[in-house]
Amino acid sequence: METFSPAAPHSSAASTNGSPAVSSDSPGTATSSSSNAFSATIDGRPSQQHPAPPPSVPAACLACRGKHLKCDGNTPCARCTSSATECIYVASRRGYKGPRRNAAQNPNKRHASSSPPYSGPTVESCPMMLGHTPVSIPAPSISAFNPAIILPEQSPIQYAPTPGLNHAGLYRNSFASPLEPNTMAPPSSMALTTPSAIPQNQPPVTTLAERCFDAFYHYFHAGHPFVLPKEYFLRLLKEGNTPGLNVVMAAMRYIGSLYLDAGPAKATYLEEAIRQCYLPSTAKDGFLIQALLLIIVGLDGSCQQEKARELLADCERFAIEIDLNKRQFATLHGHGNPVLEESWRRTWWDLFVCDGMIAGVHRVTNFLLFDIQADVGLPCEEQQYLTGRIPPPAYMEDFDDQLFSGEDREFSSFTYRISAIRNLGRMMRMPQIMYPGDDTISRIEALLTNWRLHLPESKRDDLNKNCQLDEMMFQAHFITHACTIMLHQPLSQLDSSPVQAVNSCAPHRPVASGDNFNAHTRHTITAACEISKMVTQAVPIIRHTHFFTCVVTLSSIVHLSKWALYFIEDEEDLRQQIRLNIGALNKLSKVWKAANTAWGQVKGVAQEIYREKKAHQISPAFWVGFTQEQMISSINADEGIMSEFNSMLTQVTQAP
């Protein structure tokens, strides 16, 4: 190993107690001024050109430094000689500005290549991380940076602190999802001061707040598309004359953080978003409604339903007070901007839809907005909204009268979503059903069937004209399937007692069993299978609204009730449906805590049913009528599904 010895004493570098001052910038680096120089020797002894070093030296060997003892600076020093310890000096790069001009004339001067290899310092010793929570940083994360980078002492994030972030890597994409592994960007305090400090092949570093903003639009916006499209939102924000956007931005950061490995910043962003909504200086306007609605959806998916209901009550009251449900609101507050006017119309209707879905899946609230008179224009198609080509709006009376008016007009996917949630509201307002042949059931079933029959050809599935997922129609279809289950399941002959532990979305509803399947049972099973089929769409499942969690759970209750029966003919197909649902809940659980709770309950009930079926299989009477091949196939299928359940449980348990 090449060694370095102090060339000249410099008393100002020593500490007040006579020991050399060690820099905190990197392990084993002594503090020195720009005039200090280290000359390499060939024989390992101090150069004969210099006198013996005085008591104060600008560097100490590693052994003395580790014991916090005074070092005489010799090579080897007196302490290492007496203790027969290897005496090693490590050169400091502090103040190093590259090779001097006269390096060719003086080969003993230190060059860049003579510095020791980088060993990956900890946060305490790295000047790039001062002021942050100590986290070990692997060498590849820092070695790409120029050592001459000077960093600001404070974070440029102006919104909320982001404690406990993972600083273990460099930025690669604008955001990193739990389901899409990515290297996390450094926090805002690691922003580089000069563009020249960034390698040419390295993308610019973004802050956590910026990645949350990007994640909001990438994952969430399509499921609840009422906030301005990204381009128009940034343009309006840049103009700086719309203070209400800051409240919406705070809520967007909270929603985006749910899709990232943001750590404690999630709670910080939530607190900041709620605080801004209830500041006395916050105007009661459409932007406040948008911010509250975003927070409500996030809280509901995070198992904070009670808090979500409190904010929902405030949001609905504020919306009615500012006349958001009136036709003229969009024109009065759109400032002549068609995209902003469309955003206001969408804000009312998304609040209407979310109120209905919360009431339907949790069965605690009663869909208040269903009884509120509204004449707001209907939303346009998603592509028109995103590109700013906003057509004149249609209205609900146009939609209701289209069959009889003779007008051949196709309405937007958002409109069919609104129509689906209206059917849920009508079902919730129907009187209690007393017996299977009640006329009320026929009336509601007619609404659901008519909704399906009169869909245009382009709206019959969940794909748009470009073969991409139409999230609005996706939601419209699963709302209708859920309504079918809620209508017919209480009158079906599927005993629900085996699945009473699945209650994360709604309380258990007892259903008596029967010997034969009636029409209500067929409706219930068909709708549950259609929901499971929706899981197979070729799109990441976390892109869907979190309300899909409770719809999948509702489908799982039906499948498990059927699987608990003594014998069923299509058992293998049923197992595949259960696999799909459990897999979907497992994926959704990476973002939504409510999905994690439902996943655990559904999987637990499936295991219990399996154990019950295994106990029955011990009895010879169970296999009466089975061939040996059927017996082996049934046992293998049961073992297969339980092996998959246990594998999924192991993966989640071992996840960091």
XYZ file of C-alpha atoms in Angstrom, residues 33-556:
524
model
C -5.600 23.893 4.614
C -5.048 24.399 0.934
C -1.327 24.924 1.568
C -0.874 21.447 3.051
C 0.584 18.814 0.774
C 1.376 15.125 1.153
C 4.428 13.733 -0.602
C 4.777 10.037 -1.315
C 7.992 8.264 -0.374
C 9.427 5.146 -1.905
C 11.019 3.501 1.117
C 8.204 4.205 3.535
C 10.299 6.634 5.622
C 9.930 10.406 5.882
C 11.814 12.344 3.253
C 15.285 13.438 4.349
C 14.532 16.914 3.005
C 12.291 17.735 5.983
C 13.159 18.029 9.675
C 11.535 15.858 12.310
C 7.843 16.741 12.655
C 6.859 18.861 15.668
C 4.268 17.662 18.217
C 1.370 19.141 16.221
C 0.825 17.391 12.921
C -1.903 17.710 10.304
C -2.687 14.000 10.257
C -2.723 10.936 12.508
C -2.338 7.284 11.657
C -5.415 5.061 11.722
C -4.363 3.262 14.926
C -3.906 6.467 16.936
C -7.017 7.997 15.466
C -9.100 4.964 16.382
C -7.885 5.170 20.000
C -8.195 8.992 20.095
C -4.508 9.273 21.017
C -1.922 11.818 19.998
C 0.218 10.763 17.028
C 3.735 12.083 16.314
C 3.216 11.827 12.553
C 6.241 9.640 11.864
C 6.103 6.600 9.611
C 5.799 4.425 11.587
C 4.792 6.517 14.599
C 6.170 5.853 18.057
C 2.950 4.280 19.378
C 2.684 1.807 16.500
C 6.386 0.948 16.881
C 6.017 0.202 20.605
C 2.834 -1.849 20.118
C 4.084 -3.643 16.974
C 0.998 -2.352 15.089
C 0.879 -1.619 11.385
C 1.067 2.147 10.930
C -1.157 3.415 8.114
C -1.938 6.945 6.991
C -4.914 7.809 4.761
C -4.740 10.875 2.577
C -7.442 13.519 2.735
C -9.205 14.801 -0.382
C -10.530 17.866 1.374
C -9.785 20.945 -0.673
C -8.440 18.817 -3.523
C -8.824 20.612 -6.841
C -7.123 18.154 -9.171
C -3.491 17.858 -10.296
C -1.418 21.047 -10.115
C 0.017 22.585 -13.263
C 3.540 21.649 -12.300
C 2.651 18.033 -11.624
C 4.952 16.894 -14.378
C 7.895 18.656 -12.751
C 7.070 17.326 -9.283
C 6.009 13.665 -9.506
C 5.856 13.385 -5.717
C 2.701 15.527 -5.629
C -0.508 13.574 -5.065
C -2.630 12.838 -8.132
C -6.291 11.903 -8.374
C -5.365 8.297 -9.010
C -3.494 8.088 -5.721
C -6.553 8.507 -3.540
C -7.837 5.378 -1.799
C -10.908 3.607 -3.264
C -14.333 4.778 -2.122
C -15.696 2.601 0.669
C -19.243 3.807 1.029
C -19.436 6.151 4.045
C -22.422 6.431 6.300
C -24.671 9.461 6.432
C -22.891 10.879 9.476
C -19.632 11.110 7.548
C -20.944 12.143 4.149
C -21.273 15.907 3.487
C -24.018 15.195 0.944
C -26.319 13.914 3.655
C -25.847 16.418 6.477
C -29.054 17.101 8.334
C -30.716 13.814 7.425
C -31.605 10.701 9.319
C -28.578 8.355 9.398
C -29.029 5.693 6.733
C -26.315 3.492 5.278
C -25.626 4.372 1.658
C -24.146 1.792 -0.727
C -21.140 2.936 -2.720
C -22.803 2.833 -6.194
C -25.360 5.403 -5.074
C -22.805 8.120 -4.361
C -19.867 7.297 -6.599
C -21.683 8.706 -9.617
C -21.626 12.174 -8.069
C -18.814 14.640 -8.571
C -16.872 14.939 -5.276
C -16.731 18.686 -5.721
C -20.517 19.069 -5.473
C -21.636 21.605 -2.901
C -25.091 20.973 -1.487
C -27.581 23.315 0.163
C -28.132 22.976 3.869
C -31.930 23.111 3.677
C -34.435 21.218 1.606
C -36.132 23.179 -1.203
C -39.449 21.389 -0.515
C -41.814 24.130 0.530
C -44.781 22.015 1.502
C -44.188 19.454 4.220
C -41.093 17.779 5.679
C -40.290 14.311 4.455
C -38.588 12.535 7.358
C -37.339 8.987 7.215
C -36.947 8.810 3.443
C -34.924 6.109 1.773
C -31.847 7.815 0.306
C -30.310 4.587 -0.939
C -30.141 5.330 -4.647
C -30.186 7.741 -7.508
C -33.253 8.866 -9.394
C -34.163 6.744 -12.397
C -37.848 7.460 -13.088
C -40.118 10.201 -11.816
C -41.733 7.826 -9.310
C -41.350 4.303 -7.960
C -44.321 2.071 -7.231
C -44.322 -0.812 -4.762
C -45.347 -3.002 -7.689
C -42.870 -1.492 -10.139
C -39.420 -1.690 -8.498
C -37.365 1.419 -9.014
C -34.422 3.218 -7.530
C -35.562 5.959 -5.215
C -34.477 9.510 -5.961
C -32.413 11.391 -3.416
C -34.417 13.818 -1.275
C -34.666 17.447 -2.170
C -31.725 18.321 0.089
C -29.498 16.313 -2.253
C -30.329 18.547 -5.218
C -27.221 19.536 -7.140
C -26.251 23.189 -7.209
C -24.936 23.286 -10.761
C -26.140 21.510 -13.913
C -22.519 20.696 -14.753
C -22.334 18.519 -11.634
C -24.873 16.078 -13.129
C -23.431 13.387 -15.398
C -24.680 13.758 -18.946
C -26.253 10.295 -18.935
C -28.000 10.832 -15.574
C -31.660 12.023 -15.526
C -32.319 15.068 -13.320
C -33.018 14.394 -9.673
C -36.586 15.006 -8.491
C -37.967 15.577 -5.021
C -40.414 13.293 -3.274
C -43.157 15.893 -3.709
C -42.586 15.905 -7.469
C -42.673 12.117 -7.654
C -45.910 12.068 -5.661
C -47.376 14.543 -8.139
C -46.349 12.328 -11.068
C -47.636 9.184 -9.322
C -51.017 10.833 -8.798
C -51.520 11.311 -12.517
C -49.945 7.983 -13.480
C -51.940 5.747 -11.138
C -54.931 7.608 -9.716
C -56.269 10.295 -12.024
C -57.873 7.957 -14.570
C -60.014 6.374 -11.836
C -61.309 9.715 -10.542
C -60.728 12.182 -13.400
C -62.070 15.442 -12.024
C -58.841 17.341 -11.250
C -57.540 19.334 -14.201
C -55.400 17.347 -16.665
C -51.722 17.551 -15.817
C -50.752 19.991 -18.572
C -53.552 22.417 -17.738
C -53.003 22.105 -13.990
C -49.312 23.027 -14.310
C -50.114 25.880 -16.671
C -52.639 27.360 -14.253
C -50.284 26.793 -11.334
C -47.483 28.622 -13.156
C -49.695 31.658 -13.721
C -49.880 31.994 -9.931
C -53.254 33.688 -9.677
C -55.238 30.648 -8.473
C -54.423 30.063 -4.774
C -56.941 27.227 -4.526
C -54.602 25.011 -6.532
C -52.222 24.823 -3.550
C -54.912 23.060 -1.502
C -55.531 20.593 -4.327
C -51.783 20.061 -4.725
C -51.463 19.116 -1.045
C -54.177 16.466 -1.460
C -52.591 15.209 -4.686
C -49.254 14.728 -2.924
C -50.981 12.639 -0.252
C -52.682 10.432 -2.849
C -49.475 10.052 -4.853
C -47.496 9.072 -1.751
C -49.741 6.021 -1.308
C -48.248 4.557 -4.483
C -44.617 5.199 -3.470
C -42.277 3.987 -0.778
C -42.664 7.314 1.005
C -42.442 6.080 4.613
C -43.538 8.600 7.268
C -44.082 11.231 4.578
C -47.494 9.666 3.872
C -48.807 10.688 7.281
C -47.128 14.092 6.961
C -48.744 14.774 3.607
C -52.163 13.679 4.929
C -51.928 15.997 7.929
C -50.795 18.862 5.732
C -53.605 18.296 3.222
C -56.304 18.273 5.914
C -54.748 21.281 7.636
C -54.795 23.325 4.453
C -58.417 22.394 3.777
C -59.530 23.752 7.141
C -57.378 26.881 7.334
C -59.481 30.017 7.933
C -57.820 31.562 4.879
C -58.860 28.690 2.581
C -61.683 29.784 0.313
C -64.802 27.660 0.167
C -64.778 26.985 -3.564
C -64.574 24.185 -6.093
C -60.886 23.582 -5.419
C -61.659 22.873 -1.766
C -64.258 20.308 -2.853
C -61.680 18.642 -5.104
C -59.100 18.477 -2.318
C -61.559 17.053 0.210
C -62.814 14.467 -2.260
C -59.280 13.242 -2.942
C -58.584 12.918 0.784
C -61.885 11.071 1.303
C -61.010 8.453 -1.314
C -57.531 8.014 0.153
C -58.806 7.647 3.713
C -61.504 5.178 2.711
C -58.937 2.968 1.006
C -56.614 3.221 4.009
C -59.110 1.744 6.499
C -59.999 5.146 7.957
C -63.652 4.993 6.980
C -64.936 6.937 9.989
C -62.676 9.903 9.262
C -63.583 9.651 5.584
C -67.301 9.847 6.442
C -66.701 12.963 8.547
C -64.943 14.705 5.665
C -67.596 13.459 3.238
C -70.322 15.143 5.268
C -68.367 18.434 5.201
C -67.596 18.074 1.507
C -71.240 17.496 0.595
C -72.362 20.437 2.714
C -69.771 22.770 1.196
C -70.665 21.627 -2.340
C -74.330 22.422 -1.865
C -73.551 25.765 -0.191
C -71.496 26.964 -3.172
C -74.102 25.648 -5.675
C -71.754 23.119 -7.250
C -74.883 21.121 -8.127
C -76.233 23.969 -10.273
C -75.798 24.292 -14.029
C -74.440 27.840 -13.890
C -71.577 27.077 -11.477
C -69.214 25.865 -14.198
C -69.771 28.979 -16.308
C -69.515 31.437 -13.413
C -66.292 29.949 -12.032
C -64.686 28.673 -15.233
C -63.264 32.097 -16.233
C -63.994 31.333 -19.858
C -61.766 28.243 -19.766
C -63.668 25.239 -21.217
C -61.325 22.743 -19.521
C -61.840 24.330 -16.108
C -65.612 24.389 -16.679
C -65.490 20.673 -17.508
C -63.440 20.079 -14.356
C -66.202 21.657 -12.230
C -68.876 19.473 -13.830
C -66.749 16.392 -13.229
C -66.133 17.397 -9.621
C -69.851 17.325 -8.831
C -70.485 14.042 -10.607
C -67.445 12.295 -9.107
C -68.571 13.410 -5.657
C -71.987 11.976 -6.539
C -70.458 8.648 -7.636
C -68.131 8.365 -4.626
C -70.985 9.112 -2.229
C -72.940 6.276 -3.818
C -70.054 3.799 -3.799
C -69.203 4.514 -0.153
C -72.851 4.002 0.777
C -73.135 0.829 -1.305
C -70.001 -1.013 -0.235
C -69.990 -0.062 3.454
C -73.760 0.151 4.070
C -73.346 2.823 6.737
C -74.278 6.073 4.957
C -77.421 6.482 2.834
C -76.234 8.175 -0.413
C -77.254 11.714 0.575
C -76.599 13.318 -2.822
C -79.029 10.965 -4.548
C -81.876 13.087 -3.154
C -80.279 16.436 -4.061
C -81.653 18.157 -7.148
C -78.887 18.724 -9.692
C -78.879 19.998 -13.268
C -75.142 19.951 -13.884
C -73.983 19.184 -17.405
C -72.728 15.671 -18.095
C -68.992 15.022 -18.526
C -67.455 14.531 -21.964
C -65.239 11.624 -23.058
C -61.883 11.222 -21.322
C -59.784 11.856 -24.417
C -61.671 15.085 -25.093
C -61.004 16.226 -21.530
C -57.302 15.376 -21.605
C -56.729 17.122 -24.929
C -58.885 20.159 -24.171
C -61.382 19.555 -27.005
C -64.475 20.102 -24.849
C -67.833 19.788 -26.671
C -71.029 21.483 -25.468
C -72.298 19.446 -22.514
C -75.359 17.212 -22.592
C -77.681 16.932 -19.600
C -79.291 14.136 -17.675
C -82.701 14.743 -19.210
C -81.128 14.188 -22.635
C -79.772 10.858 -21.440
C -83.055 9.730 -19.894
C -85.119 10.664 -22.969
C -82.768 9.392 -25.668
C -84.804 6.257 -26.416
C -88.083 8.145 -26.905
C -86.770 11.339 -28.471
C -85.367 9.446 -31.438
C -82.045 11.268 -31.121
C -79.185 8.996 -32.096
C -76.526 10.150 -29.685
C -73.751 8.338 -27.845
C -72.962 9.607 -24.364
C -69.632 9.519 -22.579
C -68.367 6.626 -20.500
C -68.498 8.883 -17.440
C -72.227 9.331 -18.094
C -72.852 5.577 -18.058
C -70.917 5.435 -14.788
C -73.279 8.056 -13.366
C -76.254 6.085 -14.658
C -74.979 2.916 -12.970
C -74.621 4.622 -9.591
C -78.119 6.110 -9.959
C -79.465 2.569 -10.231
C -77.707 1.779 -6.960
C -79.409 4.783 -5.385
C -82.805 3.619 -6.583
C -82.128 0.172 -5.177
C -81.152 1.663 -1.818
C -84.420 3.628 -1.737
C -86.643 0.617 -2.428
C -88.737 -0.753 0.467
C -87.607 -3.835 2.317
C -88.116 -7.044 0.337
C -90.302 -9.487 2.224
C -90.326 -12.549 -0.069
C -88.578 -13.816 -3.264
C -91.457 -12.899 -5.595
C -91.685 -9.267 -4.460
C -92.467 -6.863 -7.338
C -89.781 -4.491 -6.071
C -87.131 -6.979 -7.161
C -88.549 -7.065 -10.680
C -88.482 -3.284 -10.960
C -84.841 -3.017 -9.880
C -83.815 -5.937 -12.061
C -85.503 -4.173 -14.993
C -83.319 -1.098 -14.332
C -80.140 -3.175 -14.272
C -81.086 -5.165 -17.350
C -82.071 -2.057 -19.322
C -78.746 -0.460 -18.450
C -76.952 -3.401 -20.052
C -79.284 -3.803 -23.027
C -79.111 -0.189 -24.152
C -75.366 0.229 -23.974
C -73.874 1.305 -27.325
C -71.699 -1.276 -29.000
C -68.576 0.689 -28.078
C -69.502 0.593 -24.373
C -70.345 -3.084 -23.994
C -66.900 -3.971 -22.709
C -64.175 -2.129 -20.824
C -62.037 -1.235 -23.847
C -62.178 1.995 -25.809
C -61.779 2.413 -29.551
C -57.989 2.208 -29.218
C -58.225 -1.122 -27.348
C -57.135 0.571 -24.132
C -58.924 0.152 -20.816
C -61.843 2.526 -20.357
C -61.748 3.016 -16.582
C -65.092 4.804 -16.508
C -66.869 1.894 -18.210
C -64.887 -0.524 -16.046
C -66.367 1.128 -12.967
C -69.828 1.338 -14.515
C -69.818 -2.408 -15.177
C -68.591 -3.444 -11.732
C -71.125 -1.122 -10.068
C -73.885 -2.889 -12.008
C -72.540 -6.356 -11.127
C -72.313 -5.363 -7.467
C -75.921 -4.113 -7.561
C -76.998 -7.495 -8.929
C -75.313 -9.325 -6.051
C -76.709 -6.940 -3.446
C -80.199 -7.376 -4.902
C -80.271 -11.149 -5.289
C -77.887 -12.573 -2.691
C -80.257 -12.149 0.298
C -82.835 -14.243 -1.588
C -80.382 -16.822 -2.925
C -79.773 -20.274 -1.473
C -76.082 -19.778 -0.777
C -75.487 -20.178 2.948
C -73.364 -17.210 4.027
C -72.491 -18.477 7.506
C -69.095 -19.924 6.418
C -68.005 -16.466 5.215
C -69.243 -14.323 8.094
C -65.613 -13.476 8.986
C -65.281 -11.515 5.728
C -66.600 -8.175 6.980
C -63.878 -5.637 6.157
C -66.054 -3.790 3.652
C -69.545 -4.322 5.062
C -71.228 -6.177 7.933
C -72.121 -9.804 7.365
C -75.641 -10.475 6.064
C -77.017 -13.898 6.970
C -78.456 -15.884 4.080
C -80.234 -19.190 4.639
C -79.264 -22.211 2.582
C -81.471 -24.263 0.305
C -81.471 -27.612 -1.431
C -81.745 -26.288 -4.989
C -80.470 -23.196 -6.763
C -83.224 -20.698 -7.535
C -83.158 -17.805 -10.013
C -81.697 -15.416 -7.420
C -78.800 -17.804 -6.851
C -78.054 -17.892 -10.580
C -78.094 -14.080 -10.807
C -75.757 -13.866 -7.802
C -73.251 -16.425 -9.074
C -73.231 -14.990 -12.601
C -72.481 -11.482 -11.328
C -69.706 -12.769 -9.053
C -68.080 -14.568 -11.991
C -68.271 -11.431 -14.138
C -66.442 -9.468 -11.440
C -63.709 -12.105 -11.284
C -63.410 -11.914 -15.064
C -62.728 -8.184 -14.777
C -59.568 -8.969 -12.814
C -58.063 -10.420 -16.002
C -57.943 -7.058 -17.814
C -54.473 -6.405 -19.235
C -53.772 -3.383 -17.044
C -52.004 -3.098 -13.668
C -54.745 -3.622 -11.127
C -53.536 -0.782 -8.912
C -54.576 1.625 -11.689
C -58.213 0.926 -10.789
C -60.115 2.855 -8.163
C -59.711 1.390 -4.694
C -63.495 0.770 -4.561
C -62.800 -2.246 -6.756
C -61.431 -3.844 -3.551
C -64.869 -4.149 -1.976
C -66.446 -5.317 -5.226
C -63.884 -8.130 -5.493
C -64.521 -8.954 -1.833
C -68.257 -9.153 -2.516
C -67.573 -11.541 -5.388
C -65.311 -13.629 -3.127
